[in-house]
Structure formats: C-alpha cells, structure tokens
C-alpha cells in the first residue's frame, strides 16, 4: 500500500485535489443559488436538484471543455511544431524516441491478421490524442446541454421562449462562456512553454536542471 501510494503519488494528489475542489464548488454554488433564490422570493433548491441543474452542469463542463482542449492541442501541436529551449518540445535536430518506435503498416500487411494488428497499433499510437479530444467533445456537448437547460429555466421564469441545444450553440452567450476559458488556458500553456526556457524549478520534471543554462546557439 505504501509503495503503491508512492508510485502513484502525483496522480493521487491531483485527483484528490480535484475531488475536494469539485465538492467545494458544488457546495458553494448551492449556497449561492439558494441565497439568490431567497432574495427573489423563490423556494430553496435541494443539493441533488442543484447538481443536476443546468447552471451547475454548464459551470462544470465549460471548464472541463477548455482544459481538455488545451491539453489535446499541446499533445498534437508538439508532433509538428518546435519550441527552441522548451522541455515540452522535441529536439530541433534528429528524431525523438516517439518517432523511432515500432510501426505496423496496413499497406505492407499481407494477411487480415496483420492488417487488423496494424489498425489496432495505429489507434493505440494515437490513443492519447483521441482520448483527450473525445473528452473535449463530450465536455463541449454537456456544456451546451447544461447551458441550454439553464437558459430555458430563466426563460420560463421570465415568460420567455425555450431554446433547443443547437439553438443555444449559436448564441453569443455560449461562445462567451467557452472563449473566456479558452483564452486563459492557452495563455497559461504558452507562458509555461516560454518561461520554462529561461527559468528553473529544482526537482520538477517540467524544468531543465538548474545548472543548465539556456544557450541561444544550441537551443538547450
């Protein structure tokens, strides 16, 4: 048990912080929602009712959407683009280990068994990008569903007309919610890429060794 926690400490810490944060978010949001309802003379909302409401679903997934989009973009763009001096970039010269791993070619396969193996290998070779993009698409869809639900709840309350999910996708409100998160995520990733060229954090895998200086000639 001790070795397992040590060997998986980074993921354990991240998911523990996530769990505490999302529970804290739901409780704070629930309290805020009921305060708003009390101010407007409306009945209070139960906790389960709140976390299944459109406003909560929209709030959660508009953030997940931007997070997984920026991670997918970083994974895919580092396949093709370089950043001199960054630890997240492949070397400017030569090939990285990712480019020299084993490959299976469907064209060269001479049997259905080998073709099937090549297809499976091809999917696995891009499985990280596929998984991240899949979670982004799911979060994008749930953001739209939750946003439309929240919009319709307010529309009914104020005597307005309900809107479909696809209708909500075309609103400026939906894209404001998305882009306000996208811009911050890509700014943070860009800042990390550039700052890690010149700055150091002793002991972190996101940093080059403290004793290694940045050389403009070699790009190291």
mmCIF file of C-alpha atoms in Angstrom:
data_model
loop_
_atom_site.group_PDB
_atom_site.id
_atom_site.type_symbol
_atom_site.label_atom_id
_atom_site.label_comp_id
_atom_site.label_asym_id
_atom_site.label_seq_id
_atom_site.Cartn_x
_atom_site.Cartn_y
_atom_site.Cartn_z
ATOM 1 C CA UNK A 1 0.000 0.000 0.000
ATOM 2 C CA UNK A 2 2.826 2.358 0.901
ATOM 3 C CA UNK A 3 4.712 1.615 -2.330
ATOM 4 C CA UNK A 4 1.530 1.986 -4.385
ATOM 5 C CA UNK A 5 0.858 5.445 -2.947
ATOM 6 C CA UNK A 6 4.470 6.462 -3.539
ATOM 7 C CA UNK A 7 4.496 5.139 -7.096
ATOM 8 C CA UNK A 8 1.204 6.858 -7.916
ATOM 9 C CA UNK A 9 1.565 9.890 -5.682
ATOM 10 C CA UNK A 10 1.305 12.521 -8.407
ATOM 11 C CA UNK A 11 -1.955 11.190 -9.877
ATOM 12 C CA UNK A 12 -3.352 10.526 -6.383
ATOM 13 C CA UNK A 13 -2.642 14.102 -5.306
ATOM 14 C CA UNK A 14 -4.143 15.575 -8.469
ATOM 15 C CA UNK A 15 -7.359 13.549 -8.251
ATOM 16 C CA UNK A 16 -7.646 14.231 -4.506
ATOM 17 C CA UNK A 17 -7.386 17.986 -5.115
ATOM 18 C CA UNK A 18 -9.935 17.609 -7.924
ATOM 19 C CA UNK A 19 -12.376 15.764 -5.636
ATOM 20 C CA UNK A 20 -12.080 18.347 -2.856
ATOM 21 C CA UNK A 21 -12.400 21.197 -5.359
ATOM 22 C CA UNK A 22 -15.476 19.907 -7.176
ATOM 23 C CA UNK A 23 -17.283 19.074 -3.921
ATOM 24 C CA UNK A 24 -16.365 22.518 -2.594
ATOM 25 C CA UNK A 25 -17.571 24.097 -5.834
ATOM 26 C CA UNK A 26 -20.907 22.288 -5.642
ATOM 27 C CA UNK A 27 -21.478 23.306 -2.008
ATOM 28 C CA UNK A 28 -20.504 26.936 -2.631
ATOM 29 C CA UNK A 29 -22.623 27.062 -5.783
ATOM 30 C CA UNK A 30 -25.591 25.503 -3.997
ATOM 31 C CA UNK A 31 -25.347 28.050 -1.193
ATOM 32 C CA UNK A 32 -25.032 30.924 -3.665
ATOM 33 C CA UNK A 33 -28.006 29.670 -5.695
ATOM 34 C CA UNK A 34 -30.242 29.486 -2.620
ATOM 35 C CA UNK A 35 -29.154 32.930 -1.476
ATOM 36 C CA UNK A 36 -30.159 34.276 -4.890
ATOM 37 C CA UNK A 37 -33.470 32.427 -4.726
ATOM 38 C CA UNK A 38 -34.217 33.826 -1.266
ATOM 39 C CA UNK A 39 -33.545 37.371 -2.492
ATOM 40 C CA UNK A 40 -36.088 36.885 -5.278
ATOM 41 C CA UNK A 41 -38.705 35.173 -3.111
ATOM 42 C CA UNK A 42 -38.258 31.723 -4.656
ATOM 43 C CA UNK A 43 -38.196 28.389 -2.849
ATOM 44 C CA UNK A 44 -34.800 26.944 -1.960
ATOM 45 C CA UNK A 45 -33.256 24.167 -4.039
ATOM 46 C CA UNK A 46 -32.087 20.799 -2.703
ATOM 47 C CA UNK A 47 -28.461 19.747 -3.176
ATOM 48 C CA UNK A 48 -29.220 16.896 -5.617
ATOM 49 C CA UNK A 49 -31.565 19.170 -7.542
ATOM 50 C CA UNK A 50 -28.808 21.782 -7.770
ATOM 51 C CA UNK A 51 -26.037 19.469 -9.016
ATOM 52 C CA UNK A 52 -28.357 18.161 -11.744
ATOM 53 C CA UNK A 53 -29.440 21.662 -12.754
ATOM 54 C CA UNK A 54 -28.381 23.308 -15.992
ATOM 55 C CA UNK A 55 -26.429 26.068 -14.263
ATOM 56 C CA UNK A 56 -24.200 23.608 -12.375
ATOM 57 C CA UNK A 57 -23.682 21.298 -15.371
ATOM 58 C CA UNK A 58 -22.808 24.296 -17.546
ATOM 59 C CA UNK A 59 -20.371 25.660 -14.940
ATOM 60 C CA UNK A 60 -18.517 22.341 -14.608
ATOM 61 C CA UNK A 61 -18.249 21.372 -18.248
ATOM 62 C CA UNK A 62 -17.382 24.756 -19.714
ATOM 63 C CA UNK A 63 -14.203 24.482 -17.629
ATOM 64 C CA UNK A 64 -13.529 20.838 -18.498
ATOM 65 C CA UNK A 65 -14.003 21.740 -22.158
ATOM 66 C CA UNK A 66 -11.210 24.320 -22.134
ATOM 67 C CA UNK A 67 -8.839 22.174 -20.069
ATOM 68 C CA UNK A 68 -9.028 19.146 -22.343
ATOM 69 C CA UNK A 69 -8.909 21.300 -25.477
ATOM 70 C CA UNK A 70 -5.621 22.891 -24.443
ATOM 71 C CA UNK A 71 -4.117 19.521 -23.412
ATOM 72 C CA UNK A 72 -5.168 17.950 -26.721
ATOM 73 C CA UNK A 73 -3.784 20.933 -28.650
ATOM 74 C CA UNK A 74 -0.455 20.715 -26.800
ATOM 75 C CA UNK A 75 -0.135 16.970 -27.458
ATOM 76 C CA UNK A 76 -0.977 17.319 -31.162
ATOM 77 C CA UNK A 77 0.936 20.531 -31.905
ATOM 78 C CA UNK A 78 4.141 19.157 -30.356
ATOM 79 C CA UNK A 79 4.030 16.425 -33.016
ATOM 80 C CA UNK A 80 4.563 19.031 -35.753
ATOM 81 C CA UNK A 81 5.891 22.214 -34.126
ATOM 82 C CA UNK A 82 9.036 23.003 -32.161
ATOM 83 C CA UNK A 83 9.964 25.446 -29.430
ATOM 84 C CA UNK A 84 13.667 26.069 -29.081
ATOM 85 C CA UNK A 85 14.788 25.548 -25.499
ATOM 86 C CA UNK A 86 11.489 24.154 -24.165
ATOM 87 C CA UNK A 87 11.350 20.846 -22.302
ATOM 88 C CA UNK A 88 7.980 20.160 -23.950
ATOM 89 C CA UNK A 89 9.433 20.292 -27.465
ATOM 90 C CA UNK A 90 11.123 17.533 -29.428
ATOM 91 C CA UNK A 91 14.769 18.255 -30.315
ATOM 92 C CA UNK A 92 15.291 20.637 -33.228
ATOM 93 C CA UNK A 93 17.676 18.165 -34.842
ATOM 94 C CA UNK A 94 17.412 14.399 -35.033
ATOM 95 C CA UNK A 95 14.456 12.287 -34.031
ATOM 96 C CA UNK A 96 12.810 11.868 -30.650
ATOM 97 C CA UNK A 97 12.119 8.392 -29.249
ATOM 98 C CA UNK A 98 8.425 8.832 -30.129
ATOM 99 C CA UNK A 99 9.347 8.993 -33.827
ATOM 100 C CA UNK A 100 11.512 5.876 -33.887
ATOM 101 C CA UNK A 101 9.199 3.416 -32.122
ATOM 102 C CA UNK A 102 7.900 0.293 -33.870
ATOM 103 C CA UNK A 103 5.261 0.709 -36.563
ATOM 104 C CA UNK A 104 2.886 -1.569 -38.397
ATOM 105 C CA UNK A 105 1.891 -0.706 -41.962
ATOM 106 C CA UNK A 106 -1.550 -1.654 -43.320
ATOM 107 C CA UNK A 107 -0.200 -1.336 -46.860
ATOM 108 C CA UNK A 108 2.650 -3.753 -46.230
ATOM 109 C CA UNK A 109 0.475 -6.252 -44.334
ATOM 110 C CA UNK A 110 -0.028 -9.487 -46.317
ATOM 111 C CA UNK A 111 -2.847 -11.008 -44.246
ATOM 112 C CA UNK A 112 -6.062 -9.949 -42.483
ATOM 113 C CA UNK A 113 -4.449 -10.769 -39.148
ATOM 114 C CA UNK A 114 -1.555 -8.418 -39.815
ATOM 115 C CA UNK A 115 -3.900 -5.725 -41.163
ATOM 116 C CA UNK A 116 -6.006 -5.954 -38.016
ATOM 117 C CA UNK A 117 -2.878 -5.738 -35.910
ATOM 118 C CA UNK A 118 -1.751 -2.680 -37.886
ATOM 119 C CA UNK A 119 -5.118 -0.952 -37.343
ATOM 120 C CA UNK A 120 -5.066 -1.634 -33.596
ATOM 121 C CA UNK A 121 -1.470 -0.441 -33.397
ATOM 122 C CA UNK A 122 -2.347 2.698 -35.366
ATOM 123 C CA UNK A 123 -5.206 3.516 -32.998
ATOM 124 C CA UNK A 124 -3.002 2.885 -29.960
ATOM 125 C CA UNK A 125 -0.258 5.052 -31.475
ATOM 126 C CA UNK A 126 -2.713 7.993 -31.414
ATOM 127 C CA UNK A 127 -4.784 6.929 -28.393
ATOM 128 C CA UNK A 128 -3.686 9.837 -26.171
ATOM 129 C CA UNK A 129 -4.819 12.451 -28.669
ATOM 130 C CA UNK A 130 -8.034 10.529 -29.383
ATOM 131 C CA UNK A 131 -8.869 10.238 -25.662
ATOM 132 C CA UNK A 132 -8.220 13.917 -24.921
ATOM 133 C CA UNK A 133 -10.198 15.067 -27.953
ATOM 134 C CA UNK A 134 -13.042 12.696 -27.049
ATOM 135 C CA UNK A 135 -13.288 14.138 -23.529
ATOM 136 C CA UNK A 136 -13.209 17.646 -25.004
ATOM 137 C CA UNK A 137 -16.103 16.849 -27.370
ATOM 138 C CA UNK A 138 -18.116 15.255 -24.534
ATOM 139 C CA UNK A 139 -17.476 18.289 -22.291
ATOM 140 C CA UNK A 140 -18.363 20.674 -25.137
ATOM 141 C CA UNK A 141 -21.661 18.840 -25.648
ATOM 142 C CA UNK A 142 -22.503 18.774 -21.924
ATOM 143 C CA UNK A 143 -21.653 22.468 -21.658
ATOM 144 C CA UNK A 144 -24.188 23.138 -24.440
ATOM 145 C CA UNK A 145 -26.813 20.889 -22.828
ATOM 146 C CA UNK A 146 -26.360 22.444 -19.379
ATOM 147 C CA UNK A 147 -26.245 25.970 -20.789
ATOM 148 C CA UNK A 148 -29.447 25.444 -22.766
ATOM 149 C CA UNK A 149 -31.159 23.996 -19.697
ATOM 150 C CA UNK A 150 -30.089 26.964 -17.551
ATOM 151 C CA UNK A 151 -31.202 29.400 -20.255
ATOM 152 C CA UNK A 152 -34.603 27.739 -20.500
ATOM 153 C CA UNK A 153 -35.083 27.767 -16.724
ATOM 154 C CA UNK A 154 -34.629 31.539 -16.733
ATOM 155 C CA UNK A 155 -36.730 31.941 -19.882
ATOM 156 C CA UNK A 156 -39.677 30.142 -18.269
ATOM 157 C CA UNK A 157 -39.262 32.205 -15.113
ATOM 158 C CA UNK A 158 -39.391 35.476 -17.072
ATOM 159 C CA UNK A 159 -42.036 34.425 -19.569
ATOM 160 C CA UNK A 160 -39.628 33.938 -22.468
ATOM 161 C CA UNK A 161 -39.375 31.167 -25.054
ATOM 162 C CA UNK A 162 -37.361 27.992 -24.581
ATOM 163 C CA UNK A 163 -34.402 27.253 -26.844
ATOM 164 C CA UNK A 164 -33.015 23.989 -28.210
ATOM 165 C CA UNK A 165 -29.458 22.853 -27.511
ATOM 166 C CA UNK A 166 -28.485 23.554 -31.128
ATOM 167 C CA UNK A 167 -30.096 26.970 -30.853
ATOM 168 C CA UNK A 168 -28.064 27.704 -27.742
ATOM 169 C CA UNK A 169 -24.875 26.677 -29.584
ATOM 170 C CA UNK A 170 -25.437 29.624 -31.922
ATOM 171 C CA UNK A 171 -25.784 32.219 -29.180
ATOM 172 C CA UNK A 172 -23.122 34.736 -28.213
ATOM 173 C CA UNK A 173 -23.584 33.654 -24.580
ATOM 174 C CA UNK A 174 -22.401 30.108 -25.314
ATOM 175 C CA UNK A 175 -19.291 31.295 -27.146
ATOM 176 C CA UNK A 176 -18.557 33.912 -24.491
ATOM 177 C CA UNK A 177 -18.602 31.141 -21.865
ATOM 178 C CA UNK A 178 -16.295 28.970 -23.988
ATOM 179 C CA UNK A 179 -13.822 31.591 -25.180
ATOM 180 C CA UNK A 180 -13.386 33.217 -21.776
ATOM 181 C CA UNK A 181 -11.912 29.880 -20.645
ATOM 182 C CA UNK A 182 -10.048 29.018 -23.838
ATOM 183 C CA UNK A 183 -8.077 32.259 -23.826
ATOM 184 C CA UNK A 184 -6.814 31.723 -20.273
ATOM 185 C CA UNK A 185 -5.836 28.089 -20.870
ATOM 186 C CA UNK A 186 -3.789 28.819 -23.989
ATOM 187 C CA UNK A 187 -2.178 31.832 -22.309
ATOM 188 C CA UNK A 188 -1.115 29.603 -19.399
ATOM 189 C CA UNK A 189 0.320 26.906 -21.699
ATOM 190 C CA UNK A 190 2.151 29.466 -23.826
ATOM 191 C CA UNK A 191 3.556 31.128 -20.710
ATOM 192 C CA UNK A 192 4.790 27.772 -19.351
ATOM 193 C CA UNK A 193 6.452 26.920 -22.663
ATOM 194 C CA UNK A 194 8.331 30.231 -22.793
ATOM 195 C CA UNK A 195 9.109 30.609 -19.070
ATOM 196 C CA UNK A 196 10.493 27.059 -18.850
ATOM 197 C CA UNK A 197 13.130 28.042 -21.405
ATOM 198 C CA UNK A 198 14.733 30.587 -19.090
ATOM 199 C CA UNK A 199 13.503 29.767 -15.572
ATOM 200 C CA UNK A 200 14.024 26.700 -13.383
ATOM 201 C CA UNK A 201 12.262 24.761 -10.627
ATOM 202 C CA UNK A 202 14.619 22.415 -8.807
ATOM 203 C CA UNK A 203 13.366 18.825 -8.801
ATOM 204 C CA UNK A 204 10.496 19.305 -11.277
ATOM 205 C CA UNK A 205 10.252 17.310 -14.497
ATOM 206 C CA UNK A 206 8.741 20.421 -16.096
ATOM 207 C CA UNK A 207 12.069 22.199 -15.604
ATOM 208 C CA UNK A 208 15.524 21.647 -17.035
ATOM 209 C CA UNK A 209 18.335 21.103 -14.486
ATOM 210 C CA UNK A 210 19.114 24.267 -12.517
ATOM 211 C CA UNK A 211 22.760 24.135 -13.591
ATOM 212 C CA UNK A 212 21.967 24.016 -17.303
ATOM 213 C CA UNK A 213 21.828 27.472 -18.848
ATOM 214 C CA UNK A 214 19.964 28.385 -21.975
ATOM 215 C CA UNK A 215 22.335 28.656 -24.947
ATOM 216 C CA UNK A 216 20.957 30.564 -27.921
ATOM 217 C CA UNK A 217 23.368 28.770 -30.249
ATOM 218 C CA UNK A 218 22.453 25.226 -29.287
ATOM 219 C CA UNK A 219 18.900 25.855 -28.133
ATOM 220 C CA UNK A 220 19.447 23.769 -24.984
#
